[in-house]
Structure formats: structure tokens, C-alpha cells
Coordinates of C-alpha atoms in Angstrom, one line a residue:
X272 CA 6.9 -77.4 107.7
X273 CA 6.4 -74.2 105.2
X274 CA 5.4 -74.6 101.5
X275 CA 5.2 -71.9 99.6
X276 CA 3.3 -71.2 96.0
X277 CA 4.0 -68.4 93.7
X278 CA 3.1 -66.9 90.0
X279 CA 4.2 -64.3 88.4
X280 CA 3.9 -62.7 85.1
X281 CA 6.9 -60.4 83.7
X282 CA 7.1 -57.9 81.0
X283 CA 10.0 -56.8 79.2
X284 CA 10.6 -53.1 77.5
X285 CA 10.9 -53.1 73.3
X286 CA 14.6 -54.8 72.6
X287 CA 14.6 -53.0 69.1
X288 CA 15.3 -49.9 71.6
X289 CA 18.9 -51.3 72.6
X290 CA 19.8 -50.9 69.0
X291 CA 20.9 -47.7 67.1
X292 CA 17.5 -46.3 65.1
X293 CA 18.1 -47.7 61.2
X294 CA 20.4 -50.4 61.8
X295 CA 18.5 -53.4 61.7
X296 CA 20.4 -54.8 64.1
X297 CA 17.6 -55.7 66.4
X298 CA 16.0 -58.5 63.5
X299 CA 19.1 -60.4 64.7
X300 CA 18.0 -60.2 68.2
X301 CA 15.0 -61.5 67.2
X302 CA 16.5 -64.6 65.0
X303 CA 18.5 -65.8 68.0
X304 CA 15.8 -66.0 70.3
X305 CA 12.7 -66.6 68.5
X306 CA 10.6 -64.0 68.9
X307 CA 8.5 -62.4 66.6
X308 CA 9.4 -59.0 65.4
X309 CA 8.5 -56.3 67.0
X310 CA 7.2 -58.6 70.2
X311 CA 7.9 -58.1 73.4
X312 CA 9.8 -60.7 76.0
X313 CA 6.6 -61.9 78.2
X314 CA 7.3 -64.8 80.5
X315 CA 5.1 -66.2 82.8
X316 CA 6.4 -68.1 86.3
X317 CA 5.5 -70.2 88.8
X318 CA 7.2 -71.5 91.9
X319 CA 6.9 -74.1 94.4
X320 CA 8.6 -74.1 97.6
X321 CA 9.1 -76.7 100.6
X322 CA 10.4 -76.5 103.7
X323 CA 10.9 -79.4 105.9
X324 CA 12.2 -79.7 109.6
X325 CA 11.3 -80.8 113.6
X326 CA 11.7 -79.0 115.8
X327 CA 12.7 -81.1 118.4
X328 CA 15.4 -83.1 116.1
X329 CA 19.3 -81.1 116.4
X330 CA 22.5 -81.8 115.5
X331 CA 25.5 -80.7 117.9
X332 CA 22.6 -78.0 118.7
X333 CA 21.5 -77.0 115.3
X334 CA 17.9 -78.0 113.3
X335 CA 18.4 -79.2 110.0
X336 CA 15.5 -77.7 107.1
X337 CA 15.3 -79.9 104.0
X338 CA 14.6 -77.1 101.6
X339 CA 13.1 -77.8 97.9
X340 CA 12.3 -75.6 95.2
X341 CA 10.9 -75.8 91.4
X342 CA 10.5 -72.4 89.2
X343 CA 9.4 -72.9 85.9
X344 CA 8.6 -70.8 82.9
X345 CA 7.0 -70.4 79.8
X346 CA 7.5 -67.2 77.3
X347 CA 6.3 -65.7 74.1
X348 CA 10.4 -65.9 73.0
X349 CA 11.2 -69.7 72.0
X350 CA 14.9 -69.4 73.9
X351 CA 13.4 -68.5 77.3
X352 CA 10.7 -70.9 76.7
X353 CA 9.9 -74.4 78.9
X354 CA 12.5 -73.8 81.7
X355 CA 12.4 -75.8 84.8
X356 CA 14.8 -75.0 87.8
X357 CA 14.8 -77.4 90.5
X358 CA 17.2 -77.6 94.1
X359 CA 17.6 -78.7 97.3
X360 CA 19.3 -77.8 100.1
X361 CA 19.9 -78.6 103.9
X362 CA 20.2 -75.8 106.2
X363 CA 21.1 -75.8 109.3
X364 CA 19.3 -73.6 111.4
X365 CA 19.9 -72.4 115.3
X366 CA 17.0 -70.7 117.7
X367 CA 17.8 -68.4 120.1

């Protein structure tokens, strides 16, 4: 068994500086995804991981690994805001 914890905070460069200087262009930027003007993106993360297998349990010679994850994240921009990411996933795994 392996679990696995994880945090992170990312920052994102100025998005007024993908825009041409005068336009204005970048206020639309901001109306799509809810930030406030001249904020930057800031999200904050955190992860859970599970892994679960036995070792003495195989199939035709392999291990199977029930593998879960969750990621979710919060940011300062209202359309990256409250996302939660879940899976699972069986491997099947072979030691030599």
C-alpha cells in the first residue's frame, strides 16, 4: 500500500502582457474568467493519492494496483475556482 499527499501553490505571470500595449483587450480576459483587473491567476492545490495491492495476489503472473486519486483546487480567478478531479485505475504490474 502507498498513499500519497500533496500541496501546491502556483503563480501565474500578468495576462494583460499577452495583449498588445493600449488595446484593452486584456479587460475581456478578465470578464471571461473573473478575475479582478490587473490580478494575477493564483491557485492553490492539493492532492491525495492511493495505492492498493498484495503482493502475493497475481493474475496469469501479474499484481493488480487499485490506484485512486483526488486533486482539487481553489483560485483567486472565479473560472478556475472549486475544481475537483477524481480517477481510478487498475494496473497491472509484473516484478522481476
Amino acid at each position: 500500500t502507498l498513499a500519497s499527499v500533496g500541496y501546491g501553490i502556483k503563480k501565474y505571470g500578468d495576462p494583460a502582457d499577452a495583449y498588445p500595449a493600449g488595446s484593452g483587450a486584456w479587460k475581456g480576459y478578465y470578464n471571461a474568467v473573473g478575475g479582478e483587473p490587473g490580478s494575477r491567476r493564483k491557485d492553490k492545490t492539493t492532492s491525495l493519492g492511493l495505492q492498493v495491492w498484495k503482493r502475493d495476489f497475481t493474475v496469469l503472473g501479474l499484481t493488480p494496483r487499485l490506484v485512486f486519486d483526488y486533486e482539487t483546487t481553489s483560485s483567486n480567478f472565479a473560472y478556475y475556482d472549486d475544481r475537483d478531479e477524481k480517477s481510478a485505475t487498475v494496473l497491472l504490474t509484473k516484478t522481476f
